[in-house]
Amino acid sequence: MTKAENGTDSTVMVTLRGIHKSFADNHVLKGVSLSVNQGEVLVIMGASGSGKTTLLRCINYLERPNEGEITVGGFTVRGGRAPKRDILVLRRKTAMVFQHYNLFANKTALENVLLGQTVARKTPKEQARELSLRLLERVGLADKINAYPSELSGGQQQRVGIARALALNPDVVLFDEPTSALDPELVGEVLDTIKSIAAEGITMIVVTHEMSFAREVASRVLFMDEGAVIEEGEPQEIFTRPREERTKKFLRRISADWDYNI
């Protein structure tokens, strides 16, 4: 247990210790360490190539870290050649919402949400169907349960992806730039869905460039550059009083109207 800033006890849900990841000679992650409390929303920001998506994918071993330790929900996996059974346990504690939806094109919205429950979790089909219907209603798609991905907008497809992730009842939901593939007019509906989930106290780690979302929803913002954590803090602190010059340059570049207090 750790002591939260408000004086209440909070369970640490995710801990990364000394995570390194290389692709051939490219050292992408350079000893990243962080922790996320239960119910916290951690937003990770940084320029393209900073390592933020690779870090997210290391948490559930979609990328295999070369060194370090990953702990989710009290279960620890060490970097390198971790046993397959350990990786499976780790993945069952996480769920990923992908940038490009990753829905099965030949499955309906309902079937896409059902599949992970019945195949990976061995949930009885009727129980899985009942939960899937509730979750699709929760993300505003009760009238689209029989629609195929080709019949849905990008925003609707992403909301199916969110329902699919929640159906797995994970300890933490990982979001990899969930709005970057969307047309601008569809971004709001996905962000509103994520906001409603955050309000329910679900632990989330979100890679995004959406500054307004980070300001409103994040418990903490973490800024990465060249494979390392440069700065982290509460949104108000990062967006109005960043300490590091690299953070200031990034914020100026992605938001022309951004300003900060000296």
PDB file of N, CA and C in Angstrom, residues 188-232:
ATOM      1  N   GLY A 188     -14.595  13.789 -30.240  1.00  0.00           N
ATOM      2  CA  GLY A 188     -15.311  14.114 -29.014  1.00  0.00           C
ATOM      3  C   GLY A 188     -16.106  12.949 -28.454  1.00  0.00           C
ATOM      4  N   GLU A 189     -16.764  12.164 -29.316  1.00  0.00           N
ATOM      5  CA  GLU A 189     -17.598  11.070 -28.818  1.00  0.00           C
ATOM      6  C   GLU A 189     -16.758   9.999 -28.138  1.00  0.00           C
ATOM      7  N   VAL A 190     -15.545   9.765 -28.648  1.00  0.00           N
ATOM      8  CA  VAL A 190     -14.669   8.770 -28.020  1.00  0.00           C
ATOM      9  C   VAL A 190     -14.112   9.301 -26.707  1.00  0.00           C
ATOM     10  N   LEU A 191     -13.679  10.565 -26.703  1.00  0.00           N
ATOM     11  CA  LEU A 191     -13.163  11.143 -25.468  1.00  0.00           C
ATOM     12  C   LEU A 191     -14.235  11.202 -24.389  1.00  0.00           C
ATOM     13  N   ASP A 192     -15.465  11.499 -24.759  1.00  0.00           N
ATOM     14  CA  ASP A 192     -16.550  11.520 -23.768  1.00  0.00           C
ATOM     15  C   ASP A 192     -16.760  10.133 -23.163  1.00  0.00           C
ATOM     16  N   THR A 193     -16.637   9.100 -23.988  1.00  0.00           N
ATOM     17  CA  THR A 193     -16.775   7.733 -23.486  1.00  0.00           C
ATOM     18  C   THR A 193     -15.664   7.411 -22.497  1.00  0.00           C
ATOM     19  N   ILE A 194     -14.431   7.784 -22.838  1.00  0.00           N
ATOM     20  CA  ILE A 194     -13.302   7.522 -21.944  1.00  0.00           C
ATOM     21  C   ILE A 194     -13.468   8.303 -20.641  1.00  0.00           C
ATOM     22  N   LYS A 195     -13.930   9.532 -20.737  1.00  0.00           N
ATOM     23  CA  LYS A 195     -14.159  10.340 -19.536  1.00  0.00           C
ATOM     24  C   LYS A 195     -15.160   9.667 -18.605  1.00  0.00           C
ATOM     25  N   SER A 196     -16.238   9.117 -19.171  1.00  0.00           N
ATOM     26  CA  SER A 196     -17.251   8.477 -18.333  1.00  0.00           C
ATOM     27  C   SER A 196     -16.689   7.243 -17.639  1.00  0.00           C
ATOM     28  N   ILE A 197     -15.804   6.533 -18.321  1.00  0.00           N
ATOM     29  CA  ILE A 197     -15.163   5.362 -17.710  1.00  0.00           C
ATOM     30  C   ILE A 197     -14.231   5.805 -16.579  1.00  0.00           C
ATOM     31  N   ALA A 198     -13.473   6.861 -16.832  1.00  0.00           N
ATOM     32  CA  ALA A 198     -12.560   7.370 -15.806  1.00  0.00           C
ATOM     33  C   ALA A 198     -13.317   7.782 -14.554  1.00  0.00           C
ATOM     34  N   ALA A 199     -14.515   8.346 -14.731  1.00  0.00           N
ATOM     35  CA  ALA A 199     -15.317   8.799 -13.594  1.00  0.00           C
ATOM     36  C   ALA A 199     -15.770   7.643 -12.719  1.00  0.00           C
ATOM     37  N   GLU A 200     -15.735   6.422 -13.258  1.00  0.00           N
ATOM     38  CA  GLU A 200     -16.133   5.242 -12.484  1.00  0.00           C
ATOM     39  C   GLU A 200     -14.965   4.630 -11.713  1.00  0.00           C
ATOM     40  N   GLY A 201     -13.785   5.236 -11.832  1.00  0.00           N
ATOM     41  CA  GLY A 201     -12.652   4.782 -11.034  1.00  0.00           C
ATOM     42  C   GLY A 201     -11.866   3.630 -11.629  1.00  0.00           C
ATOM     43  N   ILE A 202     -11.969   3.430 -12.941  1.00  0.00           N
ATOM     44  CA  ILE A 202     -11.199   2.379 -13.600  1.00  0.00           C
ATOM     45  C   ILE A 202      -9.783   2.870 -13.840  1.00  0.00           C
ATOM     46  N   THR A 203      -8.793   2.066 -13.504  1.00  0.00           N
ATOM     47  CA  THR A 203      -7.394   2.438 -13.682  1.00  0.00           C
ATOM     48  C   THR A 203      -7.070   2.468 -15.170  1.00  0.00           C
ATOM     49  N   MET A 204      -6.463   3.577 -15.624  1.00  0.00           N
ATOM     50  CA  MET A 204      -6.185   3.735 -17.041  1.00  0.00           C
ATOM     51  C   MET A 204      -4.808   4.350 -17.254  1.00  0.00           C
ATOM     52  N   ILE A 205      -4.139   3.879 -18.305  1.00  0.00           N
ATOM     53  CA  ILE A 205      -2.915   4.514 -18.793  1.00  0.00           C
ATOM     54  C   ILE A 205      -3.189   4.882 -20.244  1.00  0.00           C
ATOM     55  N   VAL A 206      -3.068   6.173 -20.556  1.00  0.00           N
ATOM     56  CA  VAL A 206      -3.502   6.682 -21.851  1.00  0.00           C
ATOM     57  C   VAL A 206      -2.341   7.397 -22.536  1.00  0.00           C
ATOM     58  N   VAL A 207      -1.973   6.933 -23.717  1.00  0.00           N
ATOM     59  CA  VAL A 207      -1.035   7.654 -24.574  1.00  0.00           C
ATOM     60  C   VAL A 207      -1.864   8.530 -25.501  1.00  0.00           C
ATOM     61  N   THR A 208      -1.668   9.847 -25.455  1.00  0.00           N
ATOM     62  CA  THR A 208      -2.488  10.761 -26.253  1.00  0.00           C
ATOM     63  C   THR A 208      -1.787  12.093 -26.420  1.00  0.00           C
ATOM     64  N   HIS A 209      -2.209  12.823 -27.469  1.00  0.00           N
ATOM     65  CA  HIS A 209      -1.806  14.217 -27.654  1.00  0.00           C
ATOM     66  C   HIS A 209      -2.950  15.163 -27.340  1.00  0.00           C
ATOM     67  N   GLU A 210      -4.077  14.620 -26.877  1.00  0.00           N
ATOM     68  CA  GLU A 210      -5.251  15.450 -26.603  1.00  0.00           C
ATOM     69  C   GLU A 210      -5.067  16.182 -25.274  1.00  0.00           C
ATOM     70  N   MET A 211      -4.576  17.419 -25.351  1.00  0.00           N
ATOM     71  CA  MET A 211      -4.238  18.161 -24.139  1.00  0.00           C
ATOM     72  C   MET A 211      -5.464  18.507 -23.309  1.00  0.00           C
ATOM     73  N   SER A 212      -6.579  18.837 -23.971  1.00  0.00           N
ATOM     74  CA  SER A 212      -7.776  19.189 -23.203  1.00  0.00           C
ATOM     75  C   SER A 212      -8.272  17.989 -22.404  1.00  0.00           C
ATOM     76  N   PHE A 213      -8.183  16.808 -23.006  1.00  0.00           N
ATOM     77  CA  PHE A 213      -8.556  15.586 -22.297  1.00  0.00           C
ATOM     78  C   PHE A 213      -7.631  15.359 -21.099  1.00  0.00           C
ATOM     79  N   ALA A 214      -6.328  15.515 -21.321  1.00  0.00           N
ATOM     80  CA  ALA A 214      -5.365  15.309 -20.234  1.00  0.00           C
ATOM     81  C   ALA A 214      -5.603  16.295 -19.094  1.00  0.00           C
ATOM     82  N   ARG A 215      -5.882  17.541 -19.431  1.00  0.00           N
ATOM     83  CA  ARG A 215      -6.144  18.551 -18.394  1.00  0.00           C
ATOM     84  C   ARG A 215      -7.359  18.179 -17.552  1.00  0.00           C
ATOM     85  N   GLU A 216      -8.392  17.677 -18.212  1.00  0.00           N
ATOM     86  CA  GLU A 216      -9.676  17.449 -17.540  1.00  0.00           C
ATOM     87  C   GLU A 216      -9.724  16.128 -16.784  1.00  0.00           C
ATOM     88  N   VAL A 217      -9.096  15.076 -17.330  1.00  0.00           N
ATOM     89  CA  VAL A 217      -9.320  13.723 -16.829  1.00  0.00           C
ATOM     90  C   VAL A 217      -8.121  13.130 -16.094  1.00  0.00           C
ATOM     91  N   ALA A 218      -6.909  13.483 -16.497  1.00  0.00           N
ATOM     92  CA  ALA A 218      -5.723  12.829 -15.941  1.00  0.00           C
ATOM     93  C   ALA A 218      -5.541  13.114 -14.456  1.00  0.00           C
ATOM     94  N   SER A 219      -5.137  12.078 -13.731  1.00  0.00           N
ATOM     95  CA  SER A 219      -4.672  12.268 -12.357  1.00  0.00           C
ATOM     96  C   SER A 219      -3.243  12.794 -12.371  1.00  0.00           C
ATOM     97  N   ARG A 220      -2.458  12.242 -13.309  1.00  0.00           N
ATOM     98  CA  ARG A 220      -1.068  12.671 -13.512  1.00  0.00           C
ATOM     99  C   ARG A 220      -0.758  12.661 -14.997  1.00  0.00           C
ATOM    100  N   VAL A 221       0.170  13.517 -15.383  1.00  0.00           N
ATOM    101  CA  VAL A 221       0.678  13.546 -16.753  1.00  0.00           C
ATOM    102  C   VAL A 221       2.167  13.252 -16.698  1.00  0.00           C
ATOM    103  N   LEU A 222       2.589  12.371 -17.596  1.00  0.00           N
ATOM    104  CA  LEU A 222       3.994  11.988 -17.685  1.00  0.00           C
ATOM    105  C   LEU A 222       4.485  12.364 -19.076  1.00  0.00           C
ATOM    106  N   PHE A 223       5.599  13.086 -19.142  1.00  0.00           N
ATOM    107  CA  PHE A 223       6.164  13.496 -20.421  1.00  0.00           C
ATOM    108  C   PHE A 223       7.442  12.720 -20.691  1.00  0.00           C
ATOM    109  N   MET A 224       7.493  12.083 -21.881  1.00  0.00           N
ATOM    110  CA  MET A 224       8.660  11.285 -22.267  1.00  0.00           C
ATOM    111  C   MET A 224       9.410  11.936 -23.423  1.00  0.00           C
ATOM    112  N   ASP A 225      10.713  11.709 -23.439  1.00  0.00           N
ATOM    113  CA  ASP A 225      11.545  12.174 -24.547  1.00  0.00           C
ATOM    114  C   ASP A 225      12.742  11.243 -24.672  1.00  0.00           C
ATOM    115  N   GLU A 226      12.977  10.763 -25.888  1.00  0.00           N
ATOM    116  CA  GLU A 226      14.122   9.902 -26.187  1.00  0.00           C
ATOM    117  C   GLU A 226      14.230   8.715 -25.228  1.00  0.00           C
ATOM    118  N   GLY A 227      13.080   8.095 -24.963  1.00  0.00           N
ATOM    119  CA  GLY A 227      13.068   6.858 -24.204  1.00  0.00           C
ATOM    120  C   GLY A 227      13.167   6.987 -22.701  1.00  0.00           C
ATOM    121  N   ALA A 228      13.003   8.185 -22.194  1.00  0.00           N
ATOM    122  CA  ALA A 228      13.113   8.404 -20.743  1.00  0.00           C
ATOM    123  C   ALA A 228      11.982   9.323 -20.282  1.00  0.00           C
ATOM    124  N   VAL A 229      11.658   9.223 -18.997  1.00  0.00           N
ATOM    125  CA  VAL A 229      10.684  10.131 -18.387  1.00  0.00           C
ATOM    126  C   VAL A 229      11.398  11.430 -18.054  1.00  0.00           C
ATOM    127  N   ILE A 230      10.970  12.510 -18.680  1.00  0.00           N
ATOM    128  CA  ILE A 230      11.604  13.817 -18.476  1.00  0.00           C
ATOM    129  C   ILE A 230      10.957  14.568 -17.324  1.00  0.00           C
ATOM    130  N   GLU A 231       9.627  14.439 -17.236  1.00  0.00           N
ATOM    131  CA  GLU A 231       8.897  15.217 -16.241  1.00  0.00           C
ATOM    132  C   GLU A 231       7.545  14.569 -15.999  1.00  0.00           C
ATOM    133  N   GLU A 232       7.059  14.642 -14.768  1.00  0.00           N
ATOM    134  CA  GLU A 232       5.709  14.174 -14.465  1.00  0.00           C
ATOM    135  C   GLU A 232       5.128  14.997 -13.333  1.00  0.00           C
TER     136      GLU A 232
END
